[in-house]
Short mmCIF file of C-alpha atoms in Angstrom, two decimals:
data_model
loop_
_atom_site.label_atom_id
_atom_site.label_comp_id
_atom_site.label_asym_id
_atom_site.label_seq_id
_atom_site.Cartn_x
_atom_site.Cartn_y
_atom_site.Cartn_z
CA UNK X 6 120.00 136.02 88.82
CA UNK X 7 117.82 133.09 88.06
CA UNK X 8 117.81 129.91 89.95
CA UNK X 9 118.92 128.03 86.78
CA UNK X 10 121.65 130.38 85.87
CA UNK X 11 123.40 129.65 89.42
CA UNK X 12 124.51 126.13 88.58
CA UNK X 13 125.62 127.46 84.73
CA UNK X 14 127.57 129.59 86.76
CA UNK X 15 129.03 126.97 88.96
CA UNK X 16 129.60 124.61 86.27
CA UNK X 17 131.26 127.19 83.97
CA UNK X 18 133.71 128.33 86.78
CA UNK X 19 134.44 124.42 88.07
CA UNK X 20 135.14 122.90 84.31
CA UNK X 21 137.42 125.98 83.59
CA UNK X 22 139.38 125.00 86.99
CA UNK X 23 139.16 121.23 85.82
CA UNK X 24 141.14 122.42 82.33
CA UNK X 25 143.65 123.99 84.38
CA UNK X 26 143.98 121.31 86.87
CA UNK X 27 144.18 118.78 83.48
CA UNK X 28 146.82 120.48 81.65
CA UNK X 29 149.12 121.33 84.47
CA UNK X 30 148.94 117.57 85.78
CA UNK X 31 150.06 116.60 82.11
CA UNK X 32 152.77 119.04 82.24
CA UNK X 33 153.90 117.60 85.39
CA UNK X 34 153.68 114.06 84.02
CA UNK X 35 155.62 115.09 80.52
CA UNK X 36 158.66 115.85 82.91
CA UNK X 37 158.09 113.32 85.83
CA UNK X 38 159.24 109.95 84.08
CA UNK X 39 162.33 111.99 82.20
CA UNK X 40 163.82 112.94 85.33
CA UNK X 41 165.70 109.75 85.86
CA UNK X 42 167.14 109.73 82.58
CA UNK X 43 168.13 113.38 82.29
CA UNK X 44 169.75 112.88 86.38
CA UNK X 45 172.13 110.25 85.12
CA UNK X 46 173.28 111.72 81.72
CA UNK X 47 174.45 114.45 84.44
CA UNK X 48 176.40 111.57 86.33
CA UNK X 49 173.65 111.72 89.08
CA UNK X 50 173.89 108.81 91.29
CA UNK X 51 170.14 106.57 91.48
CA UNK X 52 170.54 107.65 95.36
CA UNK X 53 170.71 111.33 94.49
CA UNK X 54 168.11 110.63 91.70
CA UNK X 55 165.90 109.74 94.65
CA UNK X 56 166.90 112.50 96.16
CA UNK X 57 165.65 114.66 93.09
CA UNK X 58 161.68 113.13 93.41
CA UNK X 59 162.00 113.70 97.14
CA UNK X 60 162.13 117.49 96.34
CA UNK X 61 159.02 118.33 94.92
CA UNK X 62 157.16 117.00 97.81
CA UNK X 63 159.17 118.50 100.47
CA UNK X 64 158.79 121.83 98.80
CA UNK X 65 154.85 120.98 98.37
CA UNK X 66 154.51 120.47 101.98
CA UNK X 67 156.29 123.27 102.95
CA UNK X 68 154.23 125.02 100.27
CA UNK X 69 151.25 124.03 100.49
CA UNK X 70 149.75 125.59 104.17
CA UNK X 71 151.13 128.94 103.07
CA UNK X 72 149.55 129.13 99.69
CA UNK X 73 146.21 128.12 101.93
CA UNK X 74 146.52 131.36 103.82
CA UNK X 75 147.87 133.10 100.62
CA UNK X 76 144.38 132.12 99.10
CA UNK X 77 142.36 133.16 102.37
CA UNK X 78 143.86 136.34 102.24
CA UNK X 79 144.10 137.74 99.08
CA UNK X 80 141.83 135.35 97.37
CA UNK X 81 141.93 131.83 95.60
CA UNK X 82 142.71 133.64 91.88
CA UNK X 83 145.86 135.49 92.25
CA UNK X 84 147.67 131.97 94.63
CA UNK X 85 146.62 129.87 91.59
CA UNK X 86 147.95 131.81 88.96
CA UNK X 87 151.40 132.68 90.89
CA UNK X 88 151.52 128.57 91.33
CA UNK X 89 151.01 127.96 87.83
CA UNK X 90 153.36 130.27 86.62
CA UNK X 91 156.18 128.67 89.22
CA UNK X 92 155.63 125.88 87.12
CA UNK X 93 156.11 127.23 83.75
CA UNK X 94 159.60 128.45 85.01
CA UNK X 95 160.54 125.11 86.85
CA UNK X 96 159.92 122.96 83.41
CA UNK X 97 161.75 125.85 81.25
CA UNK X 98 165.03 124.94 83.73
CA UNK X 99 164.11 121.58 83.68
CA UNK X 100 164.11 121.05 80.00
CA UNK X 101 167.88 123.60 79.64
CA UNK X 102 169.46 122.06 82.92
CA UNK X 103 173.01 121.12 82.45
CA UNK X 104 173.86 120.06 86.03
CA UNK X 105 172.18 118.19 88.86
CA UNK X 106 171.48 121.44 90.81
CA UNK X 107 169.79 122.71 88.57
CA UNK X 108 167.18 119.84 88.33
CA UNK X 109 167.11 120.61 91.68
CA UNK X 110 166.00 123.90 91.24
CA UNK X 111 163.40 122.98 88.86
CA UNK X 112 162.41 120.38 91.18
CA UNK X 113 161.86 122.88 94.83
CA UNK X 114 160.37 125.21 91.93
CA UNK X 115 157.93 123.00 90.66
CA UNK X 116 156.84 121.62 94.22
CA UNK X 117 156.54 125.04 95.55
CA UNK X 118 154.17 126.24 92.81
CA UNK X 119 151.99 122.63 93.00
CA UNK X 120 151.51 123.39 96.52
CA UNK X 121 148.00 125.15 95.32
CA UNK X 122 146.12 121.98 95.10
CA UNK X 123 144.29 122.84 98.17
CA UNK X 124 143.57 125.97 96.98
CA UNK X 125 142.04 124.24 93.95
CA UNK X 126 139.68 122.36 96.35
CA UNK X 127 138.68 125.64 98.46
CA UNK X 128 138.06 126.60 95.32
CA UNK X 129 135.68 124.20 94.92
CA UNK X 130 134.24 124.54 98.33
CA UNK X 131 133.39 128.21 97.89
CA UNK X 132 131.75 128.11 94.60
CA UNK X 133 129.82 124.34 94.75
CA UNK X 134 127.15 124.18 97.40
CA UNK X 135 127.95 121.70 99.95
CA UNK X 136 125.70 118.60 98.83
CA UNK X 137 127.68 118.67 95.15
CA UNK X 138 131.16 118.78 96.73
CA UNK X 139 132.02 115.52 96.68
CA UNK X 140 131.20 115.36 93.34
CA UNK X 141 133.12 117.79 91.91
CA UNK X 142 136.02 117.34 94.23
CA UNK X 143 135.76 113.70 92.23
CA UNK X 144 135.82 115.46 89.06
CA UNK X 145 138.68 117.65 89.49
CA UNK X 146 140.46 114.05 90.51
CA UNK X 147 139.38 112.46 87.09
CA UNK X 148 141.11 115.54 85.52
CA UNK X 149 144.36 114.46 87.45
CA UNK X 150 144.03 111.34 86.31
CA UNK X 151 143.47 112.43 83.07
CA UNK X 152 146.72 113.83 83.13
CA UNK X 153 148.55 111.01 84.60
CA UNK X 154 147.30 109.19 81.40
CA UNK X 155 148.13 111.22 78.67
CA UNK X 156 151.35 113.03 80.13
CA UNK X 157 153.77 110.14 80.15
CA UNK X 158 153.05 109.29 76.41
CA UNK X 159 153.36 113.31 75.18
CA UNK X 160 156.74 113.19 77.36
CA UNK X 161 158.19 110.31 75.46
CA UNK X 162 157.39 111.66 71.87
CA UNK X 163 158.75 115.32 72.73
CA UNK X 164 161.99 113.45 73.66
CA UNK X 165 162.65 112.50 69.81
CA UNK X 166 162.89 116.70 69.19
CA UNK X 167 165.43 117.07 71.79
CA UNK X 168 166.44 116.84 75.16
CA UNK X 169 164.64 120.53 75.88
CA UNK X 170 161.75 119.83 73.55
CA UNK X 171 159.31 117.96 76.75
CA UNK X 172 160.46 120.57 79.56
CA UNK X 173 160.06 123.77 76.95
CA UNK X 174 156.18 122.16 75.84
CA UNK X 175 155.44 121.37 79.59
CA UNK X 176 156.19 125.50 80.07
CA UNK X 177 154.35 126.36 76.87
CA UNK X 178 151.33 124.02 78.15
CA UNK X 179 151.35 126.17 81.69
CA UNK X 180 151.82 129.57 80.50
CA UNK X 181 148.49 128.75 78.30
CA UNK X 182 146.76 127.67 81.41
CA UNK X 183 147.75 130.86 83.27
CA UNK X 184 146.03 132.78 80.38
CA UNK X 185 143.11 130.78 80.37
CA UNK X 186 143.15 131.04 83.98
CA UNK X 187 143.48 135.01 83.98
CA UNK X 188 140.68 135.38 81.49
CA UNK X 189 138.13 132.73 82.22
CA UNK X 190 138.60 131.67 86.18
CA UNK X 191 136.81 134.44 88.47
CA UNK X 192 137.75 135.03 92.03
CA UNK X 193 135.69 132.50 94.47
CA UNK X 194 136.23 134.73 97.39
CA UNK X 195 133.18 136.64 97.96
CA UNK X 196 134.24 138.12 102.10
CA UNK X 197 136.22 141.73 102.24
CA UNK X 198 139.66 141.19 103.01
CA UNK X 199 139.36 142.83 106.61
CA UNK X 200 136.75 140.14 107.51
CA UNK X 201 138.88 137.04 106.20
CA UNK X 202 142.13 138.05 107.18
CA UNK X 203 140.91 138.51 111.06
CA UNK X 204 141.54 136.86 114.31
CA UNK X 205 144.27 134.44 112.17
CA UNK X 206 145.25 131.81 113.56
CA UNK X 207 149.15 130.43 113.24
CA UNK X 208 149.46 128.78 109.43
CA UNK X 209 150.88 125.49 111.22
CA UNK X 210 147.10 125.44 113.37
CA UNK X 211 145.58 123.07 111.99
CA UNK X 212 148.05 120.47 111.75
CA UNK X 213 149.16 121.30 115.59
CA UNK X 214 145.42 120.77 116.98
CA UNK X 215 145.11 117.35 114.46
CA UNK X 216 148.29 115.69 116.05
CA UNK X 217 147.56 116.93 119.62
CA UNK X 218 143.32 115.81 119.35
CA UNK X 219 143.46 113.19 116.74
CA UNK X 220 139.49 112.32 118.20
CA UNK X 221 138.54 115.93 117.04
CA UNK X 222 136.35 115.74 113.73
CA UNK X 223 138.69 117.84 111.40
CA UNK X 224 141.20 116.11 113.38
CA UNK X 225 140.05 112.55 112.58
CA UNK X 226 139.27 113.63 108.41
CA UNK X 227 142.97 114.64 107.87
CA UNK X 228 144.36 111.67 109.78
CA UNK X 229 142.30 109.31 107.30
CA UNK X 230 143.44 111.30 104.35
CA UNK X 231 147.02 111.57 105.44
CA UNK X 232 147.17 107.99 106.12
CA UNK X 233 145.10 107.25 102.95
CA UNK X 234 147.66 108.97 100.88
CA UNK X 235 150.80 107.02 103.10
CA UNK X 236 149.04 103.78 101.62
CA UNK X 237 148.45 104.82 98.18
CA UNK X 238 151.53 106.11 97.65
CA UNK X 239 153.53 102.90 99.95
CA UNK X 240 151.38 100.70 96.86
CA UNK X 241 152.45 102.74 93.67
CA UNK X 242 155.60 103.60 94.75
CA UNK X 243 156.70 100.04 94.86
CA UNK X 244 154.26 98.71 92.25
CA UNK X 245 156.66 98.29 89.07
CA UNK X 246 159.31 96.46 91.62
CA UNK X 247 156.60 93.88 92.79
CA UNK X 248 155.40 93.22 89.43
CA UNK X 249 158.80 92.80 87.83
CA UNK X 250 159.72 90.85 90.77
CA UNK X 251 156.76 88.38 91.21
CA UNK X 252 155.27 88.64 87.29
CA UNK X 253 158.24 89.60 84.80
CA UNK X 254 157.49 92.86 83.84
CA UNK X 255 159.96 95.05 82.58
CA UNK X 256 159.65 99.15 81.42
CA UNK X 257 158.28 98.25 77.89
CA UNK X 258 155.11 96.64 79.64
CA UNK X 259 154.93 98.39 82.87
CA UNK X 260 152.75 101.23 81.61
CA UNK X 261 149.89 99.09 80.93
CA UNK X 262 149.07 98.87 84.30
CA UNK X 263 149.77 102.26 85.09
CA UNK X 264 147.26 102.69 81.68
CA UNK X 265 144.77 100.34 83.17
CA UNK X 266 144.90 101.44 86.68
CA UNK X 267 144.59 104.88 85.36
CA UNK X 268 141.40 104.53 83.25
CA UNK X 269 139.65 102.77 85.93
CA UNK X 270 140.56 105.69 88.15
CA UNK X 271 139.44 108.23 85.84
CA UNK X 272 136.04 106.24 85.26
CA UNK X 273 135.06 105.96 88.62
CA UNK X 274 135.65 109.65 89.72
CA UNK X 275 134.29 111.18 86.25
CA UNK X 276 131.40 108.72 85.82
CA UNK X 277 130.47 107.11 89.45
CA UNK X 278 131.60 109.13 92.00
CA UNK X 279 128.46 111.29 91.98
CA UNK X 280 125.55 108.90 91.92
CA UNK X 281 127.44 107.14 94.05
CA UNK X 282 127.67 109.83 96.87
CA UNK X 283 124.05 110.97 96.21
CA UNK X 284 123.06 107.21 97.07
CA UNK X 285 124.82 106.85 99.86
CA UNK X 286 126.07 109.65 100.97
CA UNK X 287 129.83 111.21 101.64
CA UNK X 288 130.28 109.99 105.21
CA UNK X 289 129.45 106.39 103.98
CA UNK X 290 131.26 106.98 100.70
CA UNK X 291 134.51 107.88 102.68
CA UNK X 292 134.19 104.73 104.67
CA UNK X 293 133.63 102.08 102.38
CA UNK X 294 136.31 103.49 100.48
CA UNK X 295 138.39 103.05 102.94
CA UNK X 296 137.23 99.27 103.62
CA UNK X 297 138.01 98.59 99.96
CA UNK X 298 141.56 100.37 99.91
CA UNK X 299 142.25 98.00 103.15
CA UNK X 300 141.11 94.93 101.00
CA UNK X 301 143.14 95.74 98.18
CA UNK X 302 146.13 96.51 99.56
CA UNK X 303 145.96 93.22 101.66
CA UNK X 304 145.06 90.84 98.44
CA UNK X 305 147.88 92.47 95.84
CA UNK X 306 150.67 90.00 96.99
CA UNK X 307 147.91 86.58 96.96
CA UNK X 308 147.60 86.39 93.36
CA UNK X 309 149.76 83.82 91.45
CA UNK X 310 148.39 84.50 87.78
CA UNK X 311 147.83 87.82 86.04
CA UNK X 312 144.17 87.28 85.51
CA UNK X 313 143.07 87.03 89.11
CA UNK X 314 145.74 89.69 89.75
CA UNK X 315 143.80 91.70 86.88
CA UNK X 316 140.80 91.17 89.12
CA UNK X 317 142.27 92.62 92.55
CA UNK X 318 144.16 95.69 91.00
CA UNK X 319 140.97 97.76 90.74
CA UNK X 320 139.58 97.27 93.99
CA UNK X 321 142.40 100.45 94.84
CA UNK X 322 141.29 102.91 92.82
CA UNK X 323 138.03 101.99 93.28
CA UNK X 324 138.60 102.75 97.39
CA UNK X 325 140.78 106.08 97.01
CA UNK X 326 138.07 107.31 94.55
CA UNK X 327 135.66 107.08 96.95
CA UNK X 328 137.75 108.14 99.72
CA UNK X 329 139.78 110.84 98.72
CA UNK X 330 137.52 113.50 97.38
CA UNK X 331 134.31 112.34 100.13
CA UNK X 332 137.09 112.92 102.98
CA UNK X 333 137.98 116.46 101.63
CA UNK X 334 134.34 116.92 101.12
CA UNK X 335 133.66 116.25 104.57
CA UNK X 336 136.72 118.56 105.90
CA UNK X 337 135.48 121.38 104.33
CA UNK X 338 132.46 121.48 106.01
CA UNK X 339 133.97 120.81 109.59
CA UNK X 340 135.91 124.75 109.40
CA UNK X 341 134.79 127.99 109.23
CA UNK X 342 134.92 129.29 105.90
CA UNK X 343 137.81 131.57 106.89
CA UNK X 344 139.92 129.07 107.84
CA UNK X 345 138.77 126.90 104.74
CA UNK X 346 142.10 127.06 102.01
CA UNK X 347 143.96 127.33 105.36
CA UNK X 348 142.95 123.47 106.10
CA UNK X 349 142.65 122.37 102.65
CA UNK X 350 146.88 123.10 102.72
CA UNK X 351 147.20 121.38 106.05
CA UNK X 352 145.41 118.56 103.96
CA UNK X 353 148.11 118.58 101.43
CA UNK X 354 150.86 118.31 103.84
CA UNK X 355 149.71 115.50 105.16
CA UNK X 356 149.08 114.03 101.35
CA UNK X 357 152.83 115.45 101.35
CA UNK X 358 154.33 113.65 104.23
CA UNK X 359 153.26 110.82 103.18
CA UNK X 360 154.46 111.05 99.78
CA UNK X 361 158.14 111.63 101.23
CA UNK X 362 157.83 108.56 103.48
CA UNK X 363 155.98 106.00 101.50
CA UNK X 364 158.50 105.03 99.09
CA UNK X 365 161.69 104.80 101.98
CA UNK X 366 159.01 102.90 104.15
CA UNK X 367 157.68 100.62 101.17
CA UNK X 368 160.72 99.66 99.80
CA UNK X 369 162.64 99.53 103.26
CA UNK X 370 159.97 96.70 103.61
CA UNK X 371 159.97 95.01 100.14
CA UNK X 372 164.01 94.29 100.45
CA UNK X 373 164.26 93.52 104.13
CA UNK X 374 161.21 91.41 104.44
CA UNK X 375 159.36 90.48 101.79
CA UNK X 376 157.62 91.37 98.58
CA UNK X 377 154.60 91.40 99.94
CA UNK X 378 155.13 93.70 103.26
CA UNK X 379 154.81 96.42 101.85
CA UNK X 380 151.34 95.69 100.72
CA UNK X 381 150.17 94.34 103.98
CA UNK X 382 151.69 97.10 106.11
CA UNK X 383 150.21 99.53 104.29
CA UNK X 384 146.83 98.05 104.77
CA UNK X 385 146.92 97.38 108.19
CA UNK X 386 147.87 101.39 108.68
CA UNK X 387 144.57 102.16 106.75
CA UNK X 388 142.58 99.40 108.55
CA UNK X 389 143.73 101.75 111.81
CA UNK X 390 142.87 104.84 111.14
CA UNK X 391 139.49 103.16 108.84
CA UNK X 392 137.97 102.73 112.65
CA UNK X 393 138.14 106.67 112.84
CA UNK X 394 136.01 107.05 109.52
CA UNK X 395 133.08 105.36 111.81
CA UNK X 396 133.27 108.03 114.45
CA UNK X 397 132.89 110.56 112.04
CA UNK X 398 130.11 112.54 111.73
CA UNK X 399 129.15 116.47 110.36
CA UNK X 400 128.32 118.54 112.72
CA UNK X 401 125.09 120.61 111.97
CA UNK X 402 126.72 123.96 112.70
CA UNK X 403 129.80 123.06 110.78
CA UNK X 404 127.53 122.40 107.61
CA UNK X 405 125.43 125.82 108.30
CA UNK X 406 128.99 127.44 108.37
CA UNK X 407 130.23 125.52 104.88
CA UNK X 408 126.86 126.26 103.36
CA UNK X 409 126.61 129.83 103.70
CA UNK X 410 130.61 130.21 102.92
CA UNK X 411 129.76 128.53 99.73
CA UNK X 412 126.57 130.52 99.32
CA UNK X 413 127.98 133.81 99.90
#
């Protein structure tokens, strides 16, 4: 094979994983914003409603480590297309439920079968060589963005055919992604079985050794994402009730600041990301990110007027696009490639822990203390675990060990 025909290669396998990863984030969008409405026509209190969101990422993070080793096992192919078909069968129940359990259902369904987003990024790992990760980790977060944009608005029009009509497309959307999937996304595994599935150790590993040595590398990477994601999520979770607190807006105008936050998002992980990391690198990426996310969070509340507001809202995306995929970058070169969609899950716990806590601890905060706590707390956890990102550094044998995994 020809030098040139390597990246083709590369390229043709990551944009066919960046489809997938676009169309099932719009199915999970068409459903996400109709669950509310669909909970209370089945006398669902707003406390059990919570409840229902709560779900998914409790069945992610329970997920999620197992569908690493899954992937480390028996390869990346056969955990993603199990996951995606999960899905297809938790929107089908979703769009005929006809009592609050079975919401539920679709709900532990759904989160079980999204727990494969790590094994989208050890995808990634094992078939982009290490100096392009970032890059295309930053890509396959543009196509979750992506989604996040258009979902919400193909949601709201399938609701005029019916209440079954968005859950019943949302299926139909997966079960086409499983085919393309099947026919046009390759196995990334290149080790034997008998060589990857030796000298294991426990599933929960990972996660153990970064709560007990929090000053390890790998330790200190998923600390910064998990914390990353606690703030993120603390900020969106509460955004709509700041905004229609402090600035009047109401569900009709809401979503154009979901739509604005959204396109900057999806412009700076498409579009910058990857000059941006091949400037100044993903160790430096990951930490100005995180300087920015701290500034952000700590300036929302200051603004008085929507303009200067207008001004502050991007510095956020701007600092989890940087930091997000550069830290996951920089994990996967810090484990043996064995180990690799192992850690990636133990990534997506943490992203999943945080998810359950955010919104009790953000709007805990916003009612008891202030509008503005929420904002401020969040940022000062980020601002914490920020002094880790300048202690962090890749090992040289770490790298060898990511770039030959990837090269093999």
């Amino acid at each position: 094979m020809t030098d040139s025909a390597v990246p083709r290669n590369q390229f043709r396998r990551l944009a066919v994983l960046i489809g997938v990863n676009f169309v099932d984030m719009i199915g999970f969008m068409i459903v996400l914003p109709l669950l509310p409405f669909y909970a209370l026509k089945l006398n669902a209190t707003a406390e059990m409603v919570g409840q229902l969101i709560a779900s998914y990422s409790i069945a992610q993070l329970v997920a999620a480590p197992l569908w690493g080793r899954v992937s480390d096992r028996y390869g990346r192919r056969p955990a993603l297309l199990i996951g995606l078909s999960a899905s297809a069968l938790a929107y089908l129940v979703f769009g005929f439920a006809d009592s609050v359990w079975l919401l539920l259902l679709s709900r532990i369904v759904q989160g079980a079968g999204g727990g494969t987003t790590g094994v989208a990024q050890a995808y990634v790992a094992d078939t982009v060589d290490p100096a392009d990760r970032a890059r295309a980790l930053g890509w396959l977060s543009a196509a979750t963005s992506a989604g996040v944009m258009v979902g919400p608005a193909i949601g709201s029009s399938a609701a005029h055919l019916g209440q079954a009509a968005p859950g019943v497309i949302a299926a139909i959307l997966c079960i086409i992604n499983v085919i393309l999937a099947y026919r046009w996304l390759p196995e990334s595994r290149k080790e034997p079985v008998t060589k990857v599935a030796a000298a294991r150790k426990p599933v929960w590993h990972p996660a153990w050794m970064a709560l007990r040595h929090p000053g390890t590398p790998i330790g200190r990477l998923l600390w910064i994402y998990g914390v990353g994601m606690l703030a993120f999520s603390s900020m969106t979770s509460i955004l709509a009730l700041y905004l229609g607190a402090e600035f009047g807006f109401n569900e009709t105008t809401i979503g154009y600041v979901f739509l604005y936050v959204g396109v900057l998002s999806f412009i700076m992980r498409s579009v910058l990301l990857g000059p941006i990391v091949d400037r100044i690198g993903e160790i430096w990426a990951m930490r100005i990110g995180t300087g920015l996310l701290v500034v952000g969070l700590a300036l929302y509340p200051l603004p008085r007027d929507l303009w200067t507001l207008a001004l502050v809202i991007p510095l956020v995306p701007i600092g989890t696009a940087l930091l997000f995929p550069a830290t996951t970058s920089l994990m996967s070169r810090q484990v043996d490639p064995g180990e690799l969609g192992t850690t990636m899950g133990v990534a997506q716990t943490f992203a999943g822990l945080a998810r359950v806590a955010a919104p009790l601890l953000a709007t805990t905060l916003f009612q008891r203390l202030g509008h503005g706590w929420p904002f401020f707390v969040a940022g000062g956890f980020v601002g914490l675990v920020g002094i880790m990102a300048f202690h962090v550094d890749v090992q040289p044998g770490a790298a060898k060990r990511a770039a030959e995994g990837a090269g093999a």
